[in-house]
């Protein structure tokens, strides 16, 4: 497991995201309206649309290509579509506001 520093809470707007790359995988970290952070693979399982360019509604992001809805907490695609993408645990330092994600491997 690798714990990576990816930025500060102030770097991500509400309902916004920040992207970064780990080896060949692009990851998007989203900040929801409740202030929670969720890190997911930045690639829709349907046609590979960049989820960081999609619209966040509640706890889901809508893929900008074909409007597939993906739950940012679980990585699961909403029905009637089907699929799943990788999610990554996030952690915020309560004192500094620095954001970390954990990558397996």
mmCIF file with all atom_site columns, C-alpha atoms in Angstrom:
data_model
loop_
_atom_site.group_PDB
_atom_site.id
_atom_site.type_symbol
_atom_site.label_atom_id
_atom_site.label_alt_id
_atom_site.label_comp_id
_atom_site.label_asym_id
_atom_site.label_entity_id
_atom_site.label_seq_id
_atom_site.pdbx_PDB_ins_code
_atom_site.Cartn_x
_atom_site.Cartn_y
_atom_site.Cartn_z
_atom_site.occupancy
_atom_site.B_iso_or_equiv
_atom_site.pdbx_formal_charge
_atom_site.auth_seq_id
_atom_site.auth_comp_id
_atom_site.auth_asym_id
_atom_site.auth_atom_id
_atom_site.pdbx_PDB_model_num
ATOM 1   C CA . UNK A 1 1   ? 0.000   0.000  0.000   1.00 0.00 ? 1   UNK A CA 1
ATOM 2   C CA . UNK A 1 2   ? 1.253   3.438  -0.922  1.00 0.00 ? 2   UNK A CA 1
ATOM 3   C CA . UNK A 1 3   ? -0.099  6.577  0.708   1.00 0.00 ? 3   UNK A CA 1
ATOM 4   C CA . UNK A 1 4   ? 0.219   9.525  -1.648  1.00 0.00 ? 4   UNK A CA 1
ATOM 5   C CA . UNK A 1 5   ? -0.150  13.226 -0.909  1.00 0.00 ? 5   UNK A CA 1
ATOM 6   C CA . UNK A 1 6   ? -2.270  14.727 -3.679  1.00 0.00 ? 6   UNK A CA 1
ATOM 7   C CA . UNK A 1 7   ? -3.059  18.253 -2.503  1.00 0.00 ? 7   UNK A CA 1
ATOM 8   C CA . UNK A 1 8   ? -4.976  20.376 -0.049  1.00 0.00 ? 8   UNK A CA 1
ATOM 9   C CA . UNK A 1 9   ? -8.722  20.643 0.637   1.00 0.00 ? 9   UNK A CA 1
ATOM 10  C CA . UNK A 1 10  ? -8.706  24.187 -0.749  1.00 0.00 ? 10  UNK A CA 1
ATOM 11  C CA . UNK A 1 11  ? -7.392  22.850 -4.080  1.00 0.00 ? 11  UNK A CA 1
ATOM 12  C CA . UNK A 1 12  ? -10.750 21.219 -4.913  1.00 0.00 ? 12  UNK A CA 1
ATOM 13  C CA . UNK A 1 13  ? -13.987 23.201 -5.267  1.00 0.00 ? 13  UNK A CA 1
ATOM 14  C CA . UNK A 1 14  ? -17.288 21.772 -4.022  1.00 0.00 ? 14  UNK A CA 1
ATOM 15  C CA . UNK A 1 15  ? -18.667 19.396 -6.691  1.00 0.00 ? 15  UNK A CA 1
ATOM 16  C CA . UNK A 1 16  ? -15.303 19.724 -8.429  1.00 0.00 ? 16  UNK A CA 1
ATOM 17  C CA . UNK A 1 17  ? -12.380 17.410 -8.927  1.00 0.00 ? 17  UNK A CA 1
ATOM 18  C CA . UNK A 1 18  ? -8.634  17.242 -9.213  1.00 0.00 ? 18  UNK A CA 1
ATOM 19  C CA . UNK A 1 19  ? -6.804  14.674 -11.332 1.00 0.00 ? 19  UNK A CA 1
ATOM 20  C CA . UNK A 1 20  ? -3.393  13.106 -11.113 1.00 0.00 ? 20  UNK A CA 1
ATOM 21  C CA . UNK A 1 21  ? -1.649  10.099 -12.573 1.00 0.00 ? 21  UNK A CA 1
ATOM 22  C CA . UNK A 1 22  ? -0.143  7.081  -10.813 1.00 0.00 ? 22  UNK A CA 1
ATOM 23  C CA . UNK A 1 23  ? 1.870   5.023  -13.278 1.00 0.00 ? 23  UNK A CA 1
ATOM 24  C CA . UNK A 1 24  ? -0.611  4.430  -16.155 1.00 0.00 ? 24  UNK A CA 1
ATOM 25  C CA . UNK A 1 25  ? -3.791  5.167  -14.189 1.00 0.00 ? 25  UNK A CA 1
ATOM 26  C CA . UNK A 1 26  ? -5.423  8.596  -14.073 1.00 0.00 ? 26  UNK A CA 1
ATOM 27  C CA . UNK A 1 27  ? -7.307  9.172  -10.814 1.00 0.00 ? 27  UNK A CA 1
ATOM 28  C CA . UNK A 1 28  ? -9.897  11.866 -10.083 1.00 0.00 ? 28  UNK A CA 1
ATOM 29  C CA . UNK A 1 29  ? -10.610 13.074 -6.553  1.00 0.00 ? 29  UNK A CA 1
ATOM 30  C CA . UNK A 1 30  ? -14.061 14.636 -6.169  1.00 0.00 ? 30  UNK A CA 1
ATOM 31  C CA . UNK A 1 31  ? -15.315 16.854 -3.352  1.00 0.00 ? 31  UNK A CA 1
ATOM 32  C CA . UNK A 1 32  ? -19.039 16.437 -2.723  1.00 0.00 ? 32  UNK A CA 1
ATOM 33  C CA . UNK A 1 33  ? -21.430 19.035 -1.283  1.00 0.00 ? 33  UNK A CA 1
ATOM 34  C CA . UNK A 1 34  ? -21.092 17.489 2.184   1.00 0.00 ? 34  UNK A CA 1
ATOM 35  C CA . UNK A 1 35  ? -17.315 18.060 2.029   1.00 0.00 ? 35  UNK A CA 1
ATOM 36  C CA . UNK A 1 36  ? -16.445 14.369 1.665   1.00 0.00 ? 36  UNK A CA 1
ATOM 37  C CA . UNK A 1 37  ? -13.753 13.324 -0.792  1.00 0.00 ? 37  UNK A CA 1
ATOM 38  C CA . UNK A 1 38  ? -13.893 10.320 -3.107  1.00 0.00 ? 38  UNK A CA 1
ATOM 39  C CA . UNK A 1 39  ? -11.147 9.081  -5.401  1.00 0.00 ? 39  UNK A CA 1
ATOM 40  C CA . UNK A 1 40  ? -12.003 6.996  -8.470  1.00 0.00 ? 40  UNK A CA 1
ATOM 41  C CA . UNK A 1 41  ? -10.373 5.916  -11.691 1.00 0.00 ? 41  UNK A CA 1
ATOM 42  C CA . UNK A 1 42  ? -10.926 8.826  -14.113 1.00 0.00 ? 42  UNK A CA 1
ATOM 43  C CA . UNK A 1 43  ? -12.343 6.645  -16.856 1.00 0.00 ? 43  UNK A CA 1
ATOM 44  C CA . UNK A 1 44  ? -15.966 5.675  -17.464 1.00 0.00 ? 44  UNK A CA 1
ATOM 45  C CA . UNK A 1 45  ? -16.260 1.865  -17.860 1.00 0.00 ? 45  UNK A CA 1
ATOM 46  C CA . UNK A 1 46  ? -18.527 2.416  -20.891 1.00 0.00 ? 46  UNK A CA 1
ATOM 47  C CA . UNK A 1 47  ? -16.451 4.349  -23.450 1.00 0.00 ? 47  UNK A CA 1
ATOM 48  C CA . UNK A 1 48  ? -13.630 5.787  -21.362 1.00 0.00 ? 48  UNK A CA 1
ATOM 49  C CA . UNK A 1 49  ? -14.994 9.318  -20.890 1.00 0.00 ? 49  UNK A CA 1
ATOM 50  C CA . UNK A 1 50  ? -13.072 11.475 -18.403 1.00 0.00 ? 50  UNK A CA 1
ATOM 51  C CA . UNK A 1 51  ? -15.293 11.533 -15.328 1.00 0.00 ? 51  UNK A CA 1
ATOM 52  C CA . UNK A 1 52  ? -13.509 14.632 -14.025 1.00 0.00 ? 52  UNK A CA 1
ATOM 53  C CA . UNK A 1 53  ? -15.236 16.498 -16.885 1.00 0.00 ? 53  UNK A CA 1
ATOM 54  C CA . UNK A 1 54  ? -18.667 15.218 -15.846 1.00 0.00 ? 54  UNK A CA 1
ATOM 55  C CA . UNK A 1 55  ? -21.319 16.812 -13.664 1.00 0.00 ? 55  UNK A CA 1
ATOM 56  C CA . UNK A 1 56  ? -21.596 15.830 -9.992  1.00 0.00 ? 56  UNK A CA 1
ATOM 57  C CA . UNK A 1 57  ? -25.137 15.322 -8.648  1.00 0.00 ? 57  UNK A CA 1
ATOM 58  C CA . UNK A 1 58  ? -25.457 14.101 -5.068  1.00 0.00 ? 58  UNK A CA 1
ATOM 59  C CA . UNK A 1 59  ? -22.990 11.242 -4.711  1.00 0.00 ? 59  UNK A CA 1
ATOM 60  C CA . UNK A 1 60  ? -22.791 10.423 -8.424  1.00 0.00 ? 60  UNK A CA 1
ATOM 61  C CA . UNK A 1 61  ? -20.905 11.788 -11.390 1.00 0.00 ? 61  UNK A CA 1
ATOM 62  C CA . UNK A 1 62  ? -22.440 11.798 -14.889 1.00 0.00 ? 62  UNK A CA 1
ATOM 63  C CA . UNK A 1 63  ? -20.073 10.729 -17.645 1.00 0.00 ? 63  UNK A CA 1
ATOM 64  C CA . UNK A 1 64  ? -19.728 13.595 -20.143 1.00 0.00 ? 64  UNK A CA 1
ATOM 65  C CA . UNK A 1 65  ? -19.910 11.250 -23.147 1.00 0.00 ? 65  UNK A CA 1
ATOM 66  C CA . UNK A 1 66  ? -23.127 9.240  -22.676 1.00 0.00 ? 66  UNK A CA 1
ATOM 67  C CA . UNK A 1 67  ? -24.481 10.344 -19.275 1.00 0.00 ? 67  UNK A CA 1
ATOM 68  C CA . UNK A 1 68  ? -23.768 7.095  -17.470 1.00 0.00 ? 68  UNK A CA 1
ATOM 69  C CA . UNK A 1 69  ? -24.102 7.704  -13.735 1.00 0.00 ? 69  UNK A CA 1
ATOM 70  C CA . UNK A 1 70  ? -21.381 6.368  -11.447 1.00 0.00 ? 70  UNK A CA 1
ATOM 71  C CA . UNK A 1 71  ? -21.589 6.339  -7.643  1.00 0.00 ? 71  UNK A CA 1
ATOM 72  C CA . UNK A 1 72  ? -18.454 8.045  -6.345  1.00 0.00 ? 72  UNK A CA 1
ATOM 73  C CA . UNK A 1 73  ? -18.586 6.172  -3.021  1.00 0.00 ? 73  UNK A CA 1
ATOM 74  C CA . UNK A 1 74  ? -18.671 2.649  -4.468  1.00 0.00 ? 74  UNK A CA 1
ATOM 75  C CA . UNK A 1 75  ? -17.539 3.061  -8.084  1.00 0.00 ? 75  UNK A CA 1
ATOM 76  C CA . UNK A 1 76  ? -20.646 1.194  -9.260  1.00 0.00 ? 76  UNK A CA 1
ATOM 77  C CA . UNK A 1 77  ? -22.583 2.280  -12.331 1.00 0.00 ? 77  UNK A CA 1
ATOM 78  C CA . UNK A 1 78  ? -26.259 3.097  -11.738 1.00 0.00 ? 78  UNK A CA 1
ATOM 79  C CA . UNK A 1 79  ? -28.862 0.881  -13.418 1.00 0.00 ? 79  UNK A CA 1
ATOM 80  C CA . UNK A 1 80  ? -29.997 0.289  -16.104 1.00 0.00 ? 80  UNK A CA 1
ATOM 81  C CA . UNK A 1 81  ? -26.319 0.407  -17.125 1.00 0.00 ? 81  UNK A CA 1
ATOM 82  C CA . UNK A 1 82  ? -23.784 -1.956 -15.604 1.00 0.00 ? 82  UNK A CA 1
ATOM 83  C CA . UNK A 1 83  ? -20.135 -1.726 -14.604 1.00 0.00 ? 83  UNK A CA 1
ATOM 84  C CA . UNK A 1 84  ? -17.715 -0.698 -11.920 1.00 0.00 ? 84  UNK A CA 1
ATOM 85  C CA . UNK A 1 85  ? -14.479 1.208  -11.605 1.00 0.00 ? 85  UNK A CA 1
ATOM 86  C CA . UNK A 1 86  ? -11.673 1.295  -9.074  1.00 0.00 ? 86  UNK A CA 1
ATOM 87  C CA . UNK A 1 87  ? -12.024 3.471  -5.996  1.00 0.00 ? 87  UNK A CA 1
ATOM 88  C CA . UNK A 1 88  ? -9.260  4.571  -3.638  1.00 0.00 ? 88  UNK A CA 1
ATOM 89  C CA . UNK A 1 89  ? -9.457  5.365  0.082   1.00 0.00 ? 89  UNK A CA 1
ATOM 90  C CA . UNK A 1 90  ? -8.985  9.063  0.852   1.00 0.00 ? 90  UNK A CA 1
ATOM 91  C CA . UNK A 1 91  ? -7.809  10.674 4.057   1.00 0.00 ? 91  UNK A CA 1
ATOM 92  C CA . UNK A 1 92  ? -7.602  14.309 5.149   1.00 0.00 ? 92  UNK A CA 1
ATOM 93  C CA . UNK A 1 93  ? -5.219  15.522 7.821   1.00 0.00 ? 93  UNK A CA 1
ATOM 94  C CA . UNK A 1 94  ? -7.533  17.279 10.284  1.00 0.00 ? 94  UNK A CA 1
ATOM 95  C CA . UNK A 1 95  ? -4.891  19.825 11.258  1.00 0.00 ? 95  UNK A CA 1
ATOM 96  C CA . UNK A 1 96  ? -3.389  20.773 7.923   1.00 0.00 ? 96  UNK A CA 1
ATOM 97  C CA . UNK A 1 97  ? -6.146  19.892 5.419   1.00 0.00 ? 97  UNK A CA 1
ATOM 98  C CA . UNK A 1 98  ? -3.705  17.905 3.311   1.00 0.00 ? 98  UNK A CA 1
ATOM 99  C CA . UNK A 1 99  ? -5.292  15.120 1.230   1.00 0.00 ? 99  UNK A CA 1
ATOM 100 C CA . UNK A 1 100 ? -3.871  11.613 0.879   1.00 0.00 ? 100 UNK A CA 1
ATOM 101 C CA . UNK A 1 101 ? -5.050  8.592  -1.067  1.00 0.00 ? 101 UNK A CA 1
ATOM 102 C CA . UNK A 1 102 ? -4.027  4.989  -0.635  1.00 0.00 ? 102 UNK A CA 1
ATOM 103 C CA . UNK A 1 103 ? -3.013  2.942  -3.663  1.00 0.00 ? 103 UNK A CA 1
ATOM 104 C CA . UNK A 1 104 ? -2.733  -0.840 -3.401  1.00 0.00 ? 104 UNK A CA 1
ATOM 105 C CA . UNK A 1 105 ? 0.438   -2.380 -4.657  1.00 0.00 ? 105 UNK A CA 1
#
